[in-house]
Coordinates of C-alpha atoms in Angstrom, one line a residue:
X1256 CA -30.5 -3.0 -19.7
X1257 CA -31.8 -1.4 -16.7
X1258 CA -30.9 -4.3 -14.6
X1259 CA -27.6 -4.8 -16.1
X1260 CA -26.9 -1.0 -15.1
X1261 CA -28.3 -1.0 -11.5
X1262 CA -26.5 -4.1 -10.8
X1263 CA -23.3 -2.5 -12.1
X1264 CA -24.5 0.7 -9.9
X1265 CA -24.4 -1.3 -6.8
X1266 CA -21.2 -3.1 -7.6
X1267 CA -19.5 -0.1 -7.7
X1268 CA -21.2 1.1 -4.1
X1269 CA -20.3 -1.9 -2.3
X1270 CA -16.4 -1.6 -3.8
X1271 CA -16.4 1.9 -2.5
X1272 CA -17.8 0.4 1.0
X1273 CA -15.6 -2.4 1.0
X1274 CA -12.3 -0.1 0.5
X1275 CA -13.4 2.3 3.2
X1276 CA -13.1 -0.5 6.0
X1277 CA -10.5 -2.5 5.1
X1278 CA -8.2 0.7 4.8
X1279 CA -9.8 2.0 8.1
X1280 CA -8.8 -1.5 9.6
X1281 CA -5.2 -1.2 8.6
X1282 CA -5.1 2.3 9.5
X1283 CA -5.7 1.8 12.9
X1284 CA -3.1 -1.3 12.6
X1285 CA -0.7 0.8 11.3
X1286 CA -1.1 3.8 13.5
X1287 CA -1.3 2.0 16.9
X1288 CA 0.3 -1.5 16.8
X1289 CA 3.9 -0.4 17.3
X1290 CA 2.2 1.5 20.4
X1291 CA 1.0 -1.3 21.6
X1292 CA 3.9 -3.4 21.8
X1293 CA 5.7 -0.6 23.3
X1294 CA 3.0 -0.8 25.9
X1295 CA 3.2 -4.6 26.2
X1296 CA 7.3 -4.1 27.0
X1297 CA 8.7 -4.7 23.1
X1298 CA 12.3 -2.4 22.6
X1299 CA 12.1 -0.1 19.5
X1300 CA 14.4 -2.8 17.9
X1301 CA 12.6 -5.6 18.6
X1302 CA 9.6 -3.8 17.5
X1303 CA 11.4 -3.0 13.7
X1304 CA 12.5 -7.0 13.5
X1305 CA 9.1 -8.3 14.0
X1306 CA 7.5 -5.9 11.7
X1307 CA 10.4 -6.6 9.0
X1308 CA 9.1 -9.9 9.6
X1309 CA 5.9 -9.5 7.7
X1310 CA 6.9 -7.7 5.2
X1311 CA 9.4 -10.7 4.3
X1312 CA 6.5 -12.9 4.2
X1313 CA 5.1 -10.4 1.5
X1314 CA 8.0 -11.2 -0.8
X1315 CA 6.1 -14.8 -1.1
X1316 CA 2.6 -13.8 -0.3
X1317 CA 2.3 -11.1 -2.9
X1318 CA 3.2 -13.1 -6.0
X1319 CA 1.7 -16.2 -3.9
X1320 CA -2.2 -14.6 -3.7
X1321 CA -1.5 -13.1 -7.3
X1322 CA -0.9 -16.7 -8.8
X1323 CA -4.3 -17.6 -7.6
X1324 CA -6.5 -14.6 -8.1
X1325 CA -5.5 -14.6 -12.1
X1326 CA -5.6 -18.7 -11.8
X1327 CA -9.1 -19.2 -10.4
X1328 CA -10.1 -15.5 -12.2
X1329 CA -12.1 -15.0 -8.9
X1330 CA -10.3 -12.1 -7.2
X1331 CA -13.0 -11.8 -4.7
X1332 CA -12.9 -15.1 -3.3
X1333 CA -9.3 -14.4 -2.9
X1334 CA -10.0 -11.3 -0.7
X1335 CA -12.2 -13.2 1.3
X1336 CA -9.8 -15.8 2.3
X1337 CA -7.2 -13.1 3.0
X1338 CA -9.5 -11.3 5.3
X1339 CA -10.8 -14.0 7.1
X1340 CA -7.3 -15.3 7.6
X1341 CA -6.0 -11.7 8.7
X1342 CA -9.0 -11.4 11.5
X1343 CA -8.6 -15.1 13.2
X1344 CA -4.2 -14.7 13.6
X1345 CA -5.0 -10.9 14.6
X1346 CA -7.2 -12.3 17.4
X1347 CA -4.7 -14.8 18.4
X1348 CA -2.0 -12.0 18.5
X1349 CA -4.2 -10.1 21.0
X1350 CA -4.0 -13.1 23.9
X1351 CA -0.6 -11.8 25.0
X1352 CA 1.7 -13.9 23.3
X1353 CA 5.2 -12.7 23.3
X1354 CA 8.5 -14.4 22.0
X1355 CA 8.8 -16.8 19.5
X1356 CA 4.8 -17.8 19.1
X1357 CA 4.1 -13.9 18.9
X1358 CA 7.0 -13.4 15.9
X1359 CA 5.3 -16.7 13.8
X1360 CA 1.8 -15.1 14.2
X1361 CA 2.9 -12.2 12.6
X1362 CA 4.5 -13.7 9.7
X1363 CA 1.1 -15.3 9.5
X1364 CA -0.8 -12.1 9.9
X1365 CA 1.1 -10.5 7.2
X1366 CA 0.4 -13.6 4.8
X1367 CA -3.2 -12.6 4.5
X1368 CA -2.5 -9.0 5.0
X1369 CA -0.1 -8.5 2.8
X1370 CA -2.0 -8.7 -0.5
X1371 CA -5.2 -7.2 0.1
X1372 CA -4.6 -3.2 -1.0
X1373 CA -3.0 -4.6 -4.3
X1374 CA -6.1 -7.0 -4.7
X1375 CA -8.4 -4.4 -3.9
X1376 CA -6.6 -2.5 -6.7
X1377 CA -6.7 -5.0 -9.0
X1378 CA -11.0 -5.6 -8.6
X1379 CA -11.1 -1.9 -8.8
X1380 CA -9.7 -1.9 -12.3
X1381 CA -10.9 -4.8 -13.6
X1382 CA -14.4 -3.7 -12.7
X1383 CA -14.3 -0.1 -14.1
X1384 CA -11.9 -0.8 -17.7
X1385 CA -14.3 0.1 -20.0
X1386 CA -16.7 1.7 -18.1
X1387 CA -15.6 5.4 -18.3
X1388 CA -15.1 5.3 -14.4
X1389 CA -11.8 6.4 -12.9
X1390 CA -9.8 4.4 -10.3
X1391 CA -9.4 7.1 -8.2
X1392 CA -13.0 7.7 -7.8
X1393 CA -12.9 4.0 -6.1
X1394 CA -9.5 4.5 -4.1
X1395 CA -10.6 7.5 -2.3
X1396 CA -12.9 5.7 -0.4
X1397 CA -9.8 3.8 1.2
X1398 CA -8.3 7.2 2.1
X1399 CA -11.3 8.4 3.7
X1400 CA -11.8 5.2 5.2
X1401 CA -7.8 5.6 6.5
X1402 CA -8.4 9.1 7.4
X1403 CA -11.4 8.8 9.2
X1404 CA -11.2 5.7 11.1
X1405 CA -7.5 6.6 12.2
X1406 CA -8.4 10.1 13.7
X1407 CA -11.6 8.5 15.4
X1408 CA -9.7 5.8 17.0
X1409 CA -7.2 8.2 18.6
X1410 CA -9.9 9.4 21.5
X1411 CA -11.4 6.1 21.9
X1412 CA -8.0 4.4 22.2
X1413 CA -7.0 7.3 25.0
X1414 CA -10.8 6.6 26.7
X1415 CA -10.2 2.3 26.5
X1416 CA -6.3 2.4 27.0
X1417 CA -4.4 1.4 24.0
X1418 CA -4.1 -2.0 25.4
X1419 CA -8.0 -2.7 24.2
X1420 CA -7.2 -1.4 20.8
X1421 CA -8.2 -5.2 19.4
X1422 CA -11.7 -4.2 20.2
X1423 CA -11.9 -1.6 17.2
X1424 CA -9.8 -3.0 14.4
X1425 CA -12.2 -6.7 15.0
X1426 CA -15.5 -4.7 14.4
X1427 CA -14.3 -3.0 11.6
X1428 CA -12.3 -6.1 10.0
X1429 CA -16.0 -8.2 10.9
X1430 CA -17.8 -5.0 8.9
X1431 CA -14.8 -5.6 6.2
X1432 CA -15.8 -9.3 5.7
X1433 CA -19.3 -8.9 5.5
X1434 CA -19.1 -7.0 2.5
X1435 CA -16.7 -9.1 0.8
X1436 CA -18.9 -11.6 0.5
X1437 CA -21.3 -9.1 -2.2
X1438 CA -18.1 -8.0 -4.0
X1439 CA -18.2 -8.3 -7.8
X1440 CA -16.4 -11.0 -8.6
X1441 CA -14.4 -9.3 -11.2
X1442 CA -14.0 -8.9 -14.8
X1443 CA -13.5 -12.2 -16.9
X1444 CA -10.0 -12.0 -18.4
X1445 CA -7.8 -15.0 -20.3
X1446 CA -6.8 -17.3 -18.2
X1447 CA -3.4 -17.4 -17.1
X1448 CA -0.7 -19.5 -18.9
X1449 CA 0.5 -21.1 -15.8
X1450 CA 2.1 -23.6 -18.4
X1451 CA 6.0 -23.2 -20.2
X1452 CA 6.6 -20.3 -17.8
X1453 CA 3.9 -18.0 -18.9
X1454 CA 4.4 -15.2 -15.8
X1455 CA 7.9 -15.0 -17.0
X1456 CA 6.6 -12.7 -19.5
X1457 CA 5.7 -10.2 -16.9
X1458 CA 9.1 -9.1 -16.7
X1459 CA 9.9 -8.5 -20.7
X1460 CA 9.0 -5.2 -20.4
X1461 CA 12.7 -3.8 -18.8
X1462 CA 10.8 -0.3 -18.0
X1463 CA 8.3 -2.6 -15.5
X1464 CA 11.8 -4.2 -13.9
X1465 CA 13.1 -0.5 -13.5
X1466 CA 10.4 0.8 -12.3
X1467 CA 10.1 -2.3 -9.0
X1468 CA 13.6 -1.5 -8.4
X1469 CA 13.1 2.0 -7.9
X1470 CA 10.2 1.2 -6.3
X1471 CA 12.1 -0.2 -3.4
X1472 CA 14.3 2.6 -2.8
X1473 CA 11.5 5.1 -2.7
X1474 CA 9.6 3.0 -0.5
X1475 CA 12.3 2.1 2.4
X1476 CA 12.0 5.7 4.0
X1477 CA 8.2 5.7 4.0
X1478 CA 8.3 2.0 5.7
X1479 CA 10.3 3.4 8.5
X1480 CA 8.1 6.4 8.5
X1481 CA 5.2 4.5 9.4
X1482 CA 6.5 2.0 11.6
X1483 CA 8.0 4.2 13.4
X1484 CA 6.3 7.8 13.3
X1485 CA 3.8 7.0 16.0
X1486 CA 6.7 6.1 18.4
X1487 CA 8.8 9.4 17.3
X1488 CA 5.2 11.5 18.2
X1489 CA 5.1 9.5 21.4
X1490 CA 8.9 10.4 22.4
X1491 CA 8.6 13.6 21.8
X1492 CA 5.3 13.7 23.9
X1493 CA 2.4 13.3 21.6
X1494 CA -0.4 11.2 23.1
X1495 CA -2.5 8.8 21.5
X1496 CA -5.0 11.6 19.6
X1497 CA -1.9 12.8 18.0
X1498 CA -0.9 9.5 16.6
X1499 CA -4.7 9.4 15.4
X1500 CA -4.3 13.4 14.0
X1501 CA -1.5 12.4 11.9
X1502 CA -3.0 9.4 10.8
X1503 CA -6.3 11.6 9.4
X1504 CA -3.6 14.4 8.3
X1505 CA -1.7 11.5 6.1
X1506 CA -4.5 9.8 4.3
X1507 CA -7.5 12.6 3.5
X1508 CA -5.2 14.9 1.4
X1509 CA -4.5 11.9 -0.7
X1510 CA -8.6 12.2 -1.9
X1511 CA -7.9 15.5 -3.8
X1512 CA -4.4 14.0 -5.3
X1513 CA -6.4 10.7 -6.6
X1514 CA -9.3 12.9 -8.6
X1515 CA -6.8 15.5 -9.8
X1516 CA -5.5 12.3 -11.2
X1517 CA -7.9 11.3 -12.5
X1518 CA -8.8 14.1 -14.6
X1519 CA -5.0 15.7 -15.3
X1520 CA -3.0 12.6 -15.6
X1521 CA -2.1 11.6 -18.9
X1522 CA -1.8 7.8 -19.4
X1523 CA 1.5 7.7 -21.2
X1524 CA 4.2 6.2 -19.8
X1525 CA 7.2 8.4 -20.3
X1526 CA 5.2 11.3 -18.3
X1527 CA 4.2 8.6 -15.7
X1528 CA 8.0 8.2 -15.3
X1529 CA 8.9 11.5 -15.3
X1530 CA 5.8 12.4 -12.6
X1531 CA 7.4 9.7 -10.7
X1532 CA 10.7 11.3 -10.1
X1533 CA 9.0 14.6 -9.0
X1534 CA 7.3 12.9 -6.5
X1535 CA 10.9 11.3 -5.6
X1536 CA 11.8 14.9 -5.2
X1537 CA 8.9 15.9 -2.9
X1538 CA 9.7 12.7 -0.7
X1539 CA 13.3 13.6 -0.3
X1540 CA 12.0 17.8 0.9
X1541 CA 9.4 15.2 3.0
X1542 CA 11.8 13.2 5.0
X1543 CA 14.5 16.1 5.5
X1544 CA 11.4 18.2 7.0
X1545 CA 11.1 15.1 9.7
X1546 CA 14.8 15.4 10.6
X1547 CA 14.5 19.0 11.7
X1548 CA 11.2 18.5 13.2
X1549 CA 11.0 19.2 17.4
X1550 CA 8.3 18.8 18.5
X1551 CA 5.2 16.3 17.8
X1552 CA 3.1 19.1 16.1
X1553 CA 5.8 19.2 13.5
X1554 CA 5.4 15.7 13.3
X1555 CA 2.0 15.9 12.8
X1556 CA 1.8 18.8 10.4
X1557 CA 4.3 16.8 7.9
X1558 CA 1.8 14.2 7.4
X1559 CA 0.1 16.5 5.4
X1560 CA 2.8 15.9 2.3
X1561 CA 2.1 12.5 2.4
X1562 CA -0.7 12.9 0.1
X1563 CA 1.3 14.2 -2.7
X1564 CA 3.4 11.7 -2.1
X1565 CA 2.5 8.2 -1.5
X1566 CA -0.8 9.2 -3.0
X1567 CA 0.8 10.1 -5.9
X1568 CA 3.5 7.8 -5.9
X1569 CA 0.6 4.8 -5.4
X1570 CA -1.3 6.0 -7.8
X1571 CA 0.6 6.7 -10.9
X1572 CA 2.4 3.1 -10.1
X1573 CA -1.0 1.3 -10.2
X1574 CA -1.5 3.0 -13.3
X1575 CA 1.9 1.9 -14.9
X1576 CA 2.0 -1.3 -13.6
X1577 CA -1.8 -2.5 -15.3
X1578 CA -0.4 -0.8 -18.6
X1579 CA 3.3 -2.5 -18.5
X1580 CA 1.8 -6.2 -17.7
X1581 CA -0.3 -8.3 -19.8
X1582 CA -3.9 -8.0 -19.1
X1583 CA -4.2 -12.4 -17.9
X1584 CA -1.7 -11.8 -15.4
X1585 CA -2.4 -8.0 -13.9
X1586 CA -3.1 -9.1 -10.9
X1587 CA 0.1 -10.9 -10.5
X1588 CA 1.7 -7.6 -11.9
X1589 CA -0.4 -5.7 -9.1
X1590 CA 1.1 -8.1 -6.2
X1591 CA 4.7 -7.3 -7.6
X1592 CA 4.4 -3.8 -7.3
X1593 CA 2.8 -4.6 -3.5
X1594 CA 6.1 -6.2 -3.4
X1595 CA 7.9 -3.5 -3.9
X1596 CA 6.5 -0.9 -2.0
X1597 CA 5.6 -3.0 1.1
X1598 CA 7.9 -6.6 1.0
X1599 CA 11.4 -6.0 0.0
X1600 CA 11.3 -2.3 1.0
X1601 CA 9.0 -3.3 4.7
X1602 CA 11.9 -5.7 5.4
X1603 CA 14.9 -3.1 4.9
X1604 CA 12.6 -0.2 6.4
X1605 CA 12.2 -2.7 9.9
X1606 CA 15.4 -4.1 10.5
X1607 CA 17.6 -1.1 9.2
X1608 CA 15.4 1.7 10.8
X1609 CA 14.9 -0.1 13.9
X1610 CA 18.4 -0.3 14.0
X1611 CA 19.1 3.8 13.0
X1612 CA 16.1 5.0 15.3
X1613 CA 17.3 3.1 18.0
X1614 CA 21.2 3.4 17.8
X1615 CA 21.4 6.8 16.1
X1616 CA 17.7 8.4 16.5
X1617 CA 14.9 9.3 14.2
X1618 CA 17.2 12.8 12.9
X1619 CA 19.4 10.4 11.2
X1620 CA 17.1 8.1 10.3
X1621 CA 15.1 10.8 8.4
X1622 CA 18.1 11.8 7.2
X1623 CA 18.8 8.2 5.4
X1624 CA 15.5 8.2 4.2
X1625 CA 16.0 11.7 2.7
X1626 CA 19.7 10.2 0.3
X1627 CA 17.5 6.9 -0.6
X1628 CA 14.6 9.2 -2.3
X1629 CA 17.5 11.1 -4.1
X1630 CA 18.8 8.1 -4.9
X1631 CA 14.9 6.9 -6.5
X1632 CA 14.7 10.3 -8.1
X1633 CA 18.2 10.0 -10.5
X1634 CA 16.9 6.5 -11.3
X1635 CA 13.5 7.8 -12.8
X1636 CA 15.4 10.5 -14.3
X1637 CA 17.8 7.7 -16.0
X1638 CA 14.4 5.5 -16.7
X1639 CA 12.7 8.9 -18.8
X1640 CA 16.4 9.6 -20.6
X1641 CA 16.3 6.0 -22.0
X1642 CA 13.1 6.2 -22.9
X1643 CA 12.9 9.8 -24.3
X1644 CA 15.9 8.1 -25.9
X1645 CA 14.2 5.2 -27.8
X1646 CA 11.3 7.4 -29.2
X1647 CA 14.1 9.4 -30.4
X1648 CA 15.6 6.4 -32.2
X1649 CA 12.1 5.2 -33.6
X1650 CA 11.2 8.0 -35.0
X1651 CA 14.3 8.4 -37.1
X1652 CA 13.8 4.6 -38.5
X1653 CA 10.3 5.6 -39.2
X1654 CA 11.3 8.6 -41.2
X1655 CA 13.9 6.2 -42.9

């Protein structure tokens, strides 16, 4: 027994490891990438096409890696491969190819990139159902792996020059694989019927459909926010710390958001849908507040919503989506809500807010982000009425 709980113990240590690099890796992705094709001589355009590109990708890498984790039931052998896939095209990004070759080695990167936060997600929950841990006791260690690594980078980038940035996102993606390899392997669950078109029933539930639909809409504005945020800071003259400052600023407040979560959240999935379209609310105050920002302190000091809001947007959604799908295919479930919030809505965020921030500016961008959150918000709002609605309707038969 004592084994059994030590070995459990460490399991959950080495998760809480694991999500603190891999998130600190993509934070420093995220936060100086697009930098570092401006650098290299890419146009604000150009930049938003070839990071649409990945996110297109993600439409068929999502469901793709989700097929196989529930298949082989082995979701950390599926991280692995992601990871080690993500580090070796990263690598060959970083010799200087431009044109063509550089656009197909992204939509290679984002194969194995794609996937690995809603597989993360996914081990996280199967590990812990059952065991009176929370999920948000696990994710915060991928905020404070964000926050952290992102605002740390910022004065090393400015020391190196941003063109050596490779150097810290390969020790920490190395760091990243090295753990995965002592991952729990995950919870045994029923195996997938891959037969007769088994995943179809992953979209029965209508409120699961709504809710990915929305999903996109919400999630086009904060796509555009993060491609192109770090440029907006740099027009404006922020330097390379600042970038990293609103990096930390977006990520840590997310760690108080996941354990109020945790503990104040209830689990039902009318108020899960009506918390949703508050948050579309807050994101809509969120993007306008960008629009009338002037300076890069602004900028920065927005970041801080974004822990109220994708943090609570992200985690009520995981939350939904592993109680709408069936429990053999929730990792499948998990990649389609990836899909949502980072292929169909990356796509539309790079090609549409490249062409905004570059034609019109980031004001009017903002501004478009600001109307699709409204938009998001009356769909939740028609999502709870139906539901509210239903309840309504079975109550009545059951009184009959």
């Amino acid at each position: 027994m004592e084994a059994a709980s030590g070995l459990k113990t460490r399991s959950f240590a080495v998760i809480k490891s694991f999500n603190f690099f891999v998130y600190g890796a993509i934070a420093i992705y995220s936060s100086f990438f697009p930098l570092y094709l401006k650098e290299v001589g890419v146009p604000s355009l150009q930049i938003g096409m070839l990071l649409a590109g990945g996110p297109f990708i993600a439409i068929l890498a999502n469901p793709f890696w989700g097929y196989w984790s529930d298949r082989w039931r082995n979701i950390k052998l599926v991280l692995i491969v992601l990871l080690i896939g993500n580090a070796v095209v990263m690598q060959s990004v970083f010799l200087g190819v431009t044109g063509t070759l550089l656009f197909v080695l992204m939509l290679v990167y984002f194969f194995f990139q794609s996937p690995l936060f809603s597989q993360s997600s996914s081990l996280i929950l199967d590990t812990i159902e059952h065991t009176g841990r929370r999920f948000g006791e696990f994710r915060v260690w991928g905020s404070l792996g964000w926050a952290m690594m992102a605002a740390a980078a910022g004065p090393i980038l400015s020391f190196l020059g941003i063109e050596r940035f490779w150097v810290v996102y390969s020790v920490l993606m190395l760091i990243a694989i090295a753990i995965a390899f002592v991952l729990p392997r995950g919870k045994p669950r029923p195996k997938a019927d891959v037969q007769r078109g088994g995943y179809m029933r992953i979209f029965a539930n209508r409120q699961f459909v709504a809710f990915l639909v929305i999903s996109v809409l919400i999630s086009v504005p904060n796509g555009m926010n993060l491609t192109f945020m770090p440029i907006y800071i740099s027009d404006l003259g922020g330097k390379e710390g600042l970038v990293g400052l609103a990096a930390f600023l977006t990520s840590i407040f997310e760690i108080p958001v996941f354990l109020l979560f945790d503990r104040l959240l209830p689990k039902n999935n009318r108020t899960m849908i009506l918390c949703l379209a508050v948050v579309s609310l807050l994101y809509a105050g969120r993007w306008l507040l960008m629009s009338l920002a002037t300076s890069p302190y602004e900028v920065v000091g927005i970041q801080v919503l974004n822990g109220v809001t994708f943090g609570g947007y992200y985690y009520i959604g995981t939350q939904l989506t592993f109680k709408l799908v069936p429990m053999e295919y929730r990792a499948s479930g998990q990649a389609l809500y990836a899909l949502s919030w980072g292929g169909l809505s990356g796509i539309i965020a790079g090609i549409a807010g490249g062409w905004v921030f570059q034609n019109l500016g980031a004001v009017a961008m903002y501004q478009f982000g600001s109307i699709l959150a409204l938009m998001g918000l009356a769909g939740f709002l028609g999502v709870f009425a139906l539901m509210k609605r239903s309840a309504s309707a079975d109550m009545n038969l059951d009184e009959k």
